[in-house]
Amino acid sequence: DTGVSQDPRHKITKRGQNVTFRCDPISEHNRLYWYRQTLGQGPEFLTYFQNEAQLEKSRLLSDRFSAERPKGSFSTLEIQRTEQGDSAMYLCASSQARSLTDGDTEAFFGQGTRLTVV
Amino acid sequence: EDQVTQSPEALRLQEGESSSLNCSYTVSGLRGLFWYRQDPGKGPEFLFTLYSAGEEKEKERLKATLTKKESFLHITAPKPEDSATYLCAVRVFPSGSYDKVIFGPGTSLSVIP
């Protein structure tokens, strides 16, 4: 296992189309995070999972965004009816947490999916 | 509201010119502070985790320190390959919620040969 893998690396889509991104975390990690990053800004939290359970979802995340982690392994992030403001780098990260109430170790990031909405 | 700020926004150094990057935070229930390096078009690369005031970590030309309100990333005799954006992040445990990791905006470092 060489780290967190994201697919695709780049996606160009027309406004109004749906897109789906995939993230494969480090195999022994039980936590998986999705972040969004725009130019010149730090990563902005979107949501995270512990195993297959979605524990937190950002209040900034519109209903057009949905994430799943069906078997506690890989995760998908879908954006419906894309808008130009959705253009950003979407980052996935994984880490190992000891319990729901215990903090986890440091998170390791994938290379990201660059989304451009035209 | 939990907040992380970083300064300066951008820093330009001559090769060999040591300096420090600052990360200031206003959070409740800090459970760790992280430093990451990010190259253009790539995901952040983990550098350090600090948990308590007074703690220090070192890696090659980088040294991270932590106080109760801020962290510093010291860069000694930087080389051009140290050019990147350096991100600071904090883990907090808001009451009634699970833990979350909040990132600062980053400091863009350029090291000129």
PDB file of C-alpha atoms in Angstrom:
ATOM      1  CA  ASP A   1       0.000   0.000   0.000  1.00  0.00           C
ATOM      2  CA  THR A   2       1.657   3.185  -1.185  1.00  0.00           C
ATOM      3  CA  GLY A   3      -0.686   5.715   0.363  1.00  0.00           C
ATOM      4  CA  VAL A   4      -3.996   7.423  -0.275  1.00  0.00           C
ATOM      5  CA  SER A   5      -5.131   7.166  -3.876  1.00  0.00           C
ATOM      6  CA  GLN A   6      -7.633   9.466  -5.596  1.00  0.00           C
ATOM      7  CA  ASP A   7      -9.279   9.112  -8.975  1.00  0.00           C
ATOM      8  CA  PRO A   8      -9.505  10.923 -11.311  1.00  0.00           C
ATOM      9  CA  ARG A   9      -6.665  13.413 -10.885  1.00  0.00           C
ATOM     10  CA  HIS A  10      -8.397  15.947 -13.086  1.00  0.00           C
ATOM     11  CA  LYS A  11     -12.019  16.422 -14.126  1.00  0.00           C
ATOM     12  CA  ILE A  12     -13.512  19.019 -16.438  1.00  0.00           C
ATOM     13  CA  THR A  13     -17.286  19.125 -16.546  1.00  0.00           C
ATOM     14  CA  LYS A  14     -20.026  21.354 -17.833  1.00  0.00           C
ATOM     15  CA  ARG A  15     -22.177  23.280 -15.402  1.00  0.00           C
ATOM     16  CA  GLY A  16     -25.197  21.241 -14.348  1.00  0.00           C
ATOM     17  CA  GLN A  17     -23.552  17.846 -14.794  1.00  0.00           C
ATOM     18  CA  ASN A  18     -22.987  15.371 -11.958  1.00  0.00           C
ATOM     19  CA  VAL A  19     -19.494  14.206 -11.030  1.00  0.00           C
ATOM     20  CA  THR A  20     -18.193  11.463  -8.754  1.00  0.00           C
ATOM     21  CA  PHE A  21     -14.738  11.134  -7.247  1.00  0.00           C
ATOM     22  CA  ARG A  22     -13.194   8.088  -5.621  1.00  0.00           C
ATOM     23  CA  CYS A  23     -10.746   7.793  -2.734  1.00  0.00           C
ATOM     24  CA  ASP A  24      -8.885   4.673  -1.619  1.00  0.00           C
ATOM     25  CA  PRO A  25      -7.382   5.231   1.850  1.00  0.00           C
ATOM     26  CA  ILE A  26      -4.374   3.545   3.435  1.00  0.00           C
ATOM     27  CA  SER A  27      -5.670   0.037   4.068  1.00  0.00           C
ATOM     28  CA  GLU A  28      -5.360  -0.113   7.867  1.00  0.00           C
ATOM     29  CA  HIS A  29      -6.849   3.365   8.420  1.00  0.00           C
ATOM     30  CA  ASN A  30     -10.388   3.543   9.756  1.00  0.00           C
ATOM     31  CA  ARG A  31     -10.943   7.291   9.282  1.00  0.00           C
ATOM     32  CA  LEU A  32     -11.431   8.961   5.933  1.00  0.00           C
ATOM     33  CA  TYR A  33     -11.772  12.697   5.358  1.00  0.00           C
ATOM     34  CA  TRP A  34     -12.838  14.842   2.428  1.00  0.00           C
ATOM     35  CA  TYR A  35     -11.576  18.405   2.078  1.00  0.00           C
ATOM     36  CA  ARG A  36     -11.954  21.096  -0.573  1.00  0.00           C
ATOM     37  CA  GLN A  37      -9.178  23.547  -1.364  1.00  0.00           C
ATOM     38  CA  THR A  38      -9.239  26.647  -3.536  1.00  0.00           C
ATOM     39  CA  LEU A  39      -6.208  28.580  -4.718  1.00  0.00           C
ATOM     40  CA  GLY A  40      -4.360  30.341  -1.924  1.00  0.00           C
ATOM     41  CA  GLN A  41      -6.466  28.809   0.822  1.00  0.00           C
ATOM     42  CA  GLY A  42      -5.977  25.973   3.242  1.00  0.00           C
ATOM     43  CA  PRO A  43      -8.061  22.802   2.945  1.00  0.00           C
ATOM     44  CA  GLU A  44     -11.671  23.270   4.043  1.00  0.00           C
ATOM     45  CA  PHE A  45     -13.324  20.385   5.879  1.00  0.00           C
ATOM     46  CA  LEU A  46     -16.284  18.754   4.114  1.00  0.00           C
ATOM     47  CA  THR A  47     -17.013  15.486   5.896  1.00  0.00           C
ATOM     48  CA  TYR A  48     -15.433  12.449   7.492  1.00  0.00           C
ATOM     49  CA  PHE A  49     -16.121   8.781   8.166  1.00  0.00           C
ATOM     50  CA  GLN A  50     -15.076   6.369  10.824  1.00  0.00           C
ATOM     51  CA  ASN A  51     -15.336   2.997   9.130  1.00  0.00           C
ATOM     52  CA  GLU A  52     -18.621   3.188   7.202  1.00  0.00           C
ATOM     53  CA  ALA A  53     -20.268   5.750   9.521  1.00  0.00           C
ATOM     54  CA  GLN A  54     -20.372   9.384   8.425  1.00  0.00           C
ATOM     55  CA  LEU A  55     -19.639  11.220  11.683  1.00  0.00           C
ATOM     56  CA  GLU A  56     -19.493  14.875  10.683  1.00  0.00           C
ATOM     57  CA  LYS A  57     -20.602  16.964   7.761  1.00  0.00           C
ATOM     58  CA  SER A  58     -19.705  20.613   7.323  1.00  0.00           C
ATOM     59  CA  ARG A  59     -22.551  23.098   7.584  1.00  0.00           C
ATOM     60  CA  LEU A  60     -21.097  24.688   4.467  1.00  0.00           C
ATOM     61  CA  LEU A  61     -21.769  21.547   2.459  1.00  0.00           C
ATOM     62  CA  SER A  62     -24.826  21.998   0.268  1.00  0.00           C
ATOM     63  CA  ASP A  63     -27.348  19.248  -0.391  1.00  0.00           C
ATOM     64  CA  ARG A  64     -25.805  18.772  -3.830  1.00  0.00           C
ATOM     65  CA  PHE A  65     -22.839  17.073  -2.158  1.00  0.00           C
ATOM     66  CA  SER A  66     -23.028  13.505  -0.895  1.00  0.00           C
ATOM     67  CA  ALA A  67     -20.364  11.109   0.288  1.00  0.00           C
ATOM     68  CA  GLU A  68     -20.417   7.395   0.969  1.00  0.00           C
ATOM     69  CA  ARG A  69     -18.091   4.794   2.354  1.00  0.00           C
ATOM     70  CA  PRO A  70     -20.206   1.656   1.939  1.00  0.00           C
ATOM     71  CA  LYS A  71     -17.888  -1.020   3.284  1.00  0.00           C
ATOM     72  CA  GLY A  72     -15.577   1.109   5.375  1.00  0.00           C
ATOM     73  CA  SER A  73     -12.895   0.971   2.709  1.00  0.00           C
ATOM     74  CA  PHE A  74     -12.991   3.279  -0.338  1.00  0.00           C
ATOM     75  CA  SER A  75     -15.191   6.364  -0.426  1.00  0.00           C
ATOM     76  CA  THR A  76     -16.975   8.331  -3.131  1.00  0.00           C
ATOM     77  CA  LEU A  77     -17.868  12.009  -3.208  1.00  0.00           C
ATOM     78  CA  GLU A  78     -20.632  13.015  -5.598  1.00  0.00           C
ATOM     79  CA  ILE A  79     -21.528  16.538  -6.632  1.00  0.00           C
ATOM     80  CA  GLN A  80     -24.872  16.947  -8.357  1.00  0.00           C
ATOM     81  CA  ARG A  81     -25.773  19.808 -10.681  1.00  0.00           C
ATOM     82  CA  THR A  82     -22.279  21.259 -10.571  1.00  0.00           C
ATOM     83  CA  GLU A  83     -21.795  25.024 -10.437  1.00  0.00           C
ATOM     84  CA  GLN A  84     -18.768  27.101 -11.374  1.00  0.00           C
ATOM     85  CA  GLY A  85     -18.183  27.777  -7.682  1.00  0.00           C
ATOM     86  CA  ASP A  86     -17.557  24.071  -7.179  1.00  0.00           C
ATOM     87  CA  SER A  87     -14.289  24.364  -9.105  1.00  0.00           C
ATOM     88  CA  ALA A  88     -11.561  23.421  -6.626  1.00  0.00           C
ATOM     89  CA  MET A  89      -9.145  20.713  -5.576  1.00  0.00           C
ATOM     90  CA  TYR A  90     -10.934  17.928  -3.679  1.00  0.00           C
ATOM     91  CA  LEU A  91      -8.622  16.215  -1.219  1.00  0.00           C
ATOM     92  CA  CYS A  92      -9.066  12.918   0.567  1.00  0.00           C
ATOM     93  CA  ALA A  93      -7.111  11.948   3.680  1.00  0.00           C
ATOM     94  CA  SER A  94      -7.047   8.928   5.983  1.00  0.00           C
ATOM     95  CA  SER A  95      -5.890   8.239   9.516  1.00  0.00           C
ATOM     96  CA  GLN A  96      -6.197   5.690  12.303  1.00  0.00           C
ATOM     97  CA  ALA A  97      -8.408   6.485  15.302  1.00  0.00           C
ATOM     98  CA  ARG A  98      -8.477   4.374  18.444  1.00  0.00           C
ATOM     99  CA  SER A  99     -12.130   5.130  19.237  1.00  0.00           C
ATOM    100  CA  LEU A 100     -14.954   7.512  18.399  1.00  0.00           C
ATOM    101  CA  THR A 101     -14.025   9.832  21.237  1.00  0.00           C
ATOM    102  CA  ASP A 102     -10.285   9.499  20.971  1.00  0.00           C
ATOM    103  CA  GLY A 103      -8.275  11.612  18.624  1.00  0.00           C
ATOM    104  CA  ASP A 104      -6.566   9.928  15.738  1.00  0.00           C
ATOM    105  CA  THR A 105      -3.048   9.950  14.453  1.00  0.00           C
ATOM    106  CA  GLU A 106      -1.967  12.361  11.785  1.00  0.00           C
ATOM    107  CA  ALA A 107      -3.857  12.267   8.498  1.00  0.00           C
ATOM    108  CA  PHE A 108      -2.182  11.382   5.223  1.00  0.00           C
ATOM    109  CA  PHE A 109      -3.468  13.016   2.076  1.00  0.00           C
ATOM    110  CA  GLY A 110      -3.935  11.860  -1.473  1.00  0.00           C
ATOM    111  CA  GLN A 111      -2.878  13.907  -4.477  1.00  0.00           C
ATOM    112  CA  GLY A 112      -6.350  15.346  -4.917  1.00  0.00           C
ATOM    113  CA  THR A 113      -8.851  15.629  -7.755  1.00  0.00           C
ATOM    114  CA  ARG A 114      -8.817  18.962  -9.566  1.00  0.00           C
ATOM    115  CA  LEU A 115     -12.377  19.836 -10.652  1.00  0.00           C
ATOM    116  CA  THR A 116     -13.022  22.509 -13.249  1.00  0.00           C
ATOM    117  CA  VAL A 117     -16.631  23.440 -14.000  1.00  0.00           C
ATOM    118  CA  VAL A 118     -17.074  25.305 -17.285  1.00  0.00           C
TER     119      VAL A 118
ATOM    120  CA  GLU B   1     -15.346  30.371  16.842  1.00  0.00           C
ATOM    121  CA  ASP B   2     -12.306  28.163  16.326  1.00  0.00           C
ATOM    122  CA  GLN B   3      -9.778  29.895  14.104  1.00  0.00           C
ATOM    123  CA  VAL B   4      -6.285  29.304  12.743  1.00  0.00           C
ATOM    124  CA  THR B   5      -4.196  32.059  11.181  1.00  0.00           C
ATOM    125  CA  GLN B   6      -0.753  31.932   9.619  1.00  0.00           C
ATOM    126  CA  SER B   7       1.825  34.625   8.977  1.00  0.00           C
ATOM    127  CA  PRO B   8       3.341  35.815   6.857  1.00  0.00           C
ATOM    128  CA  GLU B   9       1.127  35.024   3.882  1.00  0.00           C
ATOM    129  CA  ALA B  10       4.221  34.766   1.688  1.00  0.00           C
ATOM    130  CA  LEU B  11       7.924  34.691   2.482  1.00  0.00           C
ATOM    131  CA  ARG B  12      10.855  35.042   0.138  1.00  0.00           C
ATOM    132  CA  LEU B  13      14.267  33.984   1.431  1.00  0.00           C
ATOM    133  CA  GLN B  14      17.733  33.778   0.009  1.00  0.00           C
ATOM    134  CA  GLU B  15      19.263  30.313   0.149  1.00  0.00           C
ATOM    135  CA  GLY B  16      20.827  29.914   3.597  1.00  0.00           C
ATOM    136  CA  GLU B  17      18.763  32.713   5.177  1.00  0.00           C
ATOM    137  CA  SER B  18      17.029  31.237   8.246  1.00  0.00           C
ATOM    138  CA  SER B  19      13.539  32.369   9.273  1.00  0.00           C
ATOM    139  CA  SER B  20      10.345  31.343  11.067  1.00  0.00           C
ATOM    140  CA  LEU B  21       6.720  30.839  10.069  1.00  0.00           C
ATOM    141  CA  ASN B  22       3.963  31.498  12.571  1.00  0.00           C
ATOM    142  CA  CYS B  23       0.687  29.686  13.243  1.00  0.00           C
ATOM    143  CA  SER B  24      -1.685  31.280  15.751  1.00  0.00           C
ATOM    144  CA  TYR B  25      -4.858  29.602  16.935  1.00  0.00           C
ATOM    145  CA  THR B  26      -7.929  30.477  18.925  1.00  0.00           C
ATOM    146  CA  VAL B  27      -9.637  27.196  19.712  1.00  0.00           C
ATOM    147  CA  SER B  28     -11.196  25.345  22.587  1.00  0.00           C
ATOM    148  CA  GLY B  29     -10.049  21.874  23.460  1.00  0.00           C
ATOM    149  CA  LEU B  30      -6.867  21.659  21.396  1.00  0.00           C
ATOM    150  CA  ARG B  31      -5.874  18.040  20.844  1.00  0.00           C
ATOM    151  CA  GLY B  32      -2.906  18.405  18.581  1.00  0.00           C
ATOM    152  CA  LEU B  33      -1.296  20.754  16.081  1.00  0.00           C
ATOM    153  CA  PHE B  34      -0.015  19.578  12.717  1.00  0.00           C
ATOM    154  CA  TRP B  35       2.363  21.011  10.143  1.00  0.00           C
ATOM    155  CA  TYR B  36       2.109  19.999   6.511  1.00  0.00           C
ATOM    156  CA  ARG B  37       4.053  20.913   3.387  1.00  0.00           C
ATOM    157  CA  GLN B  38       2.198  21.296   0.093  1.00  0.00           C
ATOM    158  CA  ASP B  39       3.755  21.531  -3.355  1.00  0.00           C
ATOM    159  CA  PRO B  40       1.734  23.092  -6.199  1.00  0.00           C
ATOM    160  CA  GLY B  41      -0.943  20.776  -7.560  1.00  0.00           C
ATOM    161  CA  LYS B  42      -0.304  18.101  -4.925  1.00  0.00           C
ATOM    162  CA  GLY B  43      -1.855  16.997  -1.663  1.00  0.00           C
ATOM    163  CA  PRO B  44      -0.382  18.116   1.685  1.00  0.00           C
ATOM    164  CA  GLU B  45       2.548  16.083   2.988  1.00  0.00           C
ATOM    165  CA  PHE B  46       2.673  15.461   6.738  1.00  0.00           C
ATOM    166  CA  LEU B  47       5.637  16.941   8.628  1.00  0.00           C
ATOM    167  CA  PHE B  48       5.003  17.121  12.405  1.00  0.00           C
ATOM    168  CA  THR B  49       2.478  16.631  15.185  1.00  0.00           C
ATOM    169  CA  LEU B  50       2.767  18.625  18.446  1.00  0.00           C
ATOM    170  CA  TYR B  51       0.528  17.953  21.436  1.00  0.00           C
ATOM    171  CA  SER B  52       1.588  20.153  24.343  1.00  0.00           C
ATOM    172  CA  ALA B  53       3.156  23.539  25.052  1.00  0.00           C
ATOM    173  CA  GLY B  54       6.923  23.337  25.137  1.00  0.00           C
ATOM    174  CA  GLU B  55       7.085  20.413  22.756  1.00  0.00           C
ATOM    175  CA  GLU B  56       9.553  20.558  19.850  1.00  0.00           C
ATOM    176  CA  LYS B  57      10.044  18.338  16.816  1.00  0.00           C
ATOM    177  CA  GLU B  58      12.840  18.430  14.215  1.00  0.00           C
ATOM    178  CA  LYS B  59      13.305  17.067  10.729  1.00  0.00           C
ATOM    179  CA  GLU B  60      16.287  18.029   8.611  1.00  0.00           C
ATOM    180  CA  ARG B  61      16.237  21.845   8.314  1.00  0.00           C
ATOM    181  CA  LEU B  62      12.816  22.196   9.950  1.00  0.00           C
ATOM    182  CA  LYS B  63      11.981  22.581  13.627  1.00  0.00           C
ATOM    183  CA  ALA B  64       8.468  23.004  14.980  1.00  0.00           C
ATOM    184  CA  THR B  65       7.658  24.426  18.413  1.00  0.00           C
ATOM    185  CA  LEU B  66       4.403  24.910  20.298  1.00  0.00           C
ATOM    186  CA  THR B  67       3.162  27.360  22.937  1.00  0.00           C
ATOM    187  CA  LYS B  68      -0.344  27.738  24.369  1.00  0.00           C
ATOM    188  CA  LYS B  69      -1.392  30.161  21.649  1.00  0.00           C
ATOM    189  CA  GLU B  70       0.872  29.572  18.675  1.00  0.00           C
ATOM    190  CA  SER B  71       3.354  27.387  16.884  1.00  0.00           C
ATOM    191  CA  PHE B  72       6.476  28.256  14.948  1.00  0.00           C
ATOM    192  CA  LEU B  73       8.102  26.431  12.086  1.00  0.00           C
ATOM    193  CA  HIS B  74      11.764  27.388  12.038  1.00  0.00           C
ATOM    194  CA  ILE B  75      13.674  26.864   8.821  1.00  0.00           C
ATOM    195  CA  THR B  76      17.453  26.795   9.178  1.00  0.00           C
ATOM    196  CA  ALA B  77      19.664  27.464   6.155  1.00  0.00           C
ATOM    197  CA  PRO B  78      16.870  26.780   3.657  1.00  0.00           C
ATOM    198  CA  LYS B  79      17.494  25.393   0.193  1.00  0.00           C
ATOM    199  CA  PRO B  80      15.477  26.015  -3.000  1.00  0.00           C
ATOM    200  CA  GLU B  81      13.842  22.584  -2.601  1.00  0.00           C
ATOM    201  CA  ASP B  82      12.221  23.844   0.613  1.00  0.00           C
ATOM    202  CA  SER B  83      10.047  26.151  -1.508  1.00  0.00           C
ATOM    203  CA  ALA B  84       6.414  25.156  -0.902  1.00  0.00           C
ATOM    204  CA  THR B  85       3.308  26.198   0.979  1.00  0.00           C
ATOM    205  CA  TYR B  86       3.436  25.283   4.668  1.00  0.00           C
ATOM    206  CA  LEU B  87       0.077  24.541   6.267  1.00  0.00           C
ATOM    207  CA  CYS B  88      -0.753  24.485   9.945  1.00  0.00           C
ATOM    208  CA  ALA B  89      -3.775  22.572  11.252  1.00  0.00           C
ATOM    209  CA  VAL B  90      -5.287  22.024  14.699  1.00  0.00           C
ATOM    210  CA  ARG B  91      -7.485  19.219  16.031  1.00  0.00           C
ATOM    211  CA  VAL B  92     -10.230  20.319  18.366  1.00  0.00           C
ATOM    212  CA  PHE B  93     -13.026  18.594  20.232  1.00  0.00           C
ATOM    213  CA  PRO B  94     -16.084  20.884  20.204  1.00  0.00           C
ATOM    214  CA  SER B  95     -18.557  20.042  22.938  1.00  0.00           C
ATOM    215  CA  GLY B  96     -21.334  17.796  21.716  1.00  0.00           C
ATOM    216  CA  SER B  97     -19.449  16.919  18.572  1.00  0.00           C
ATOM    217  CA  TYR B  98     -16.719  14.687  17.277  1.00  0.00           C
ATOM    218  CA  ASP B  99     -13.226  15.996  16.781  1.00  0.00           C
ATOM    219  CA  LYS B 100     -12.409  18.091  13.747  1.00  0.00           C
ATOM    220  CA  VAL B 101      -9.241  19.328  12.068  1.00  0.00           C
ATOM    221  CA  ILE B 102      -9.107  22.992  11.012  1.00  0.00           C
ATOM    222  CA  PHE B 103      -6.471  24.264   8.610  1.00  0.00           C
ATOM    223  CA  GLY B 104      -4.904  27.697   8.371  1.00  0.00           C
ATOM    224  CA  PRO B 105      -4.512  29.464   5.002  1.00  0.00           C
ATOM    225  CA  GLY B 106      -0.831  28.566   4.698  1.00  0.00           C
ATOM    226  CA  THR B 107       2.449  30.420   4.169  1.00  0.00           C
ATOM    227  CA  SER B 108       3.949  30.325   0.692  1.00  0.00           C
ATOM    228  CA  LEU B 109       7.731  30.043   0.998  1.00  0.00           C
ATOM    229  CA  SER B 110      10.101  30.782  -1.866  1.00  0.00           C
ATOM    230  CA  VAL B 111      13.818  30.136  -1.443  1.00  0.00           C
ATOM    231  CA  ILE B 112      15.947  31.891  -4.037  1.00  0.00           C
ATOM    232  CA  PRO B 113      19.341  30.357  -5.001  1.00  0.00           C
TER     233      PRO B 113
END
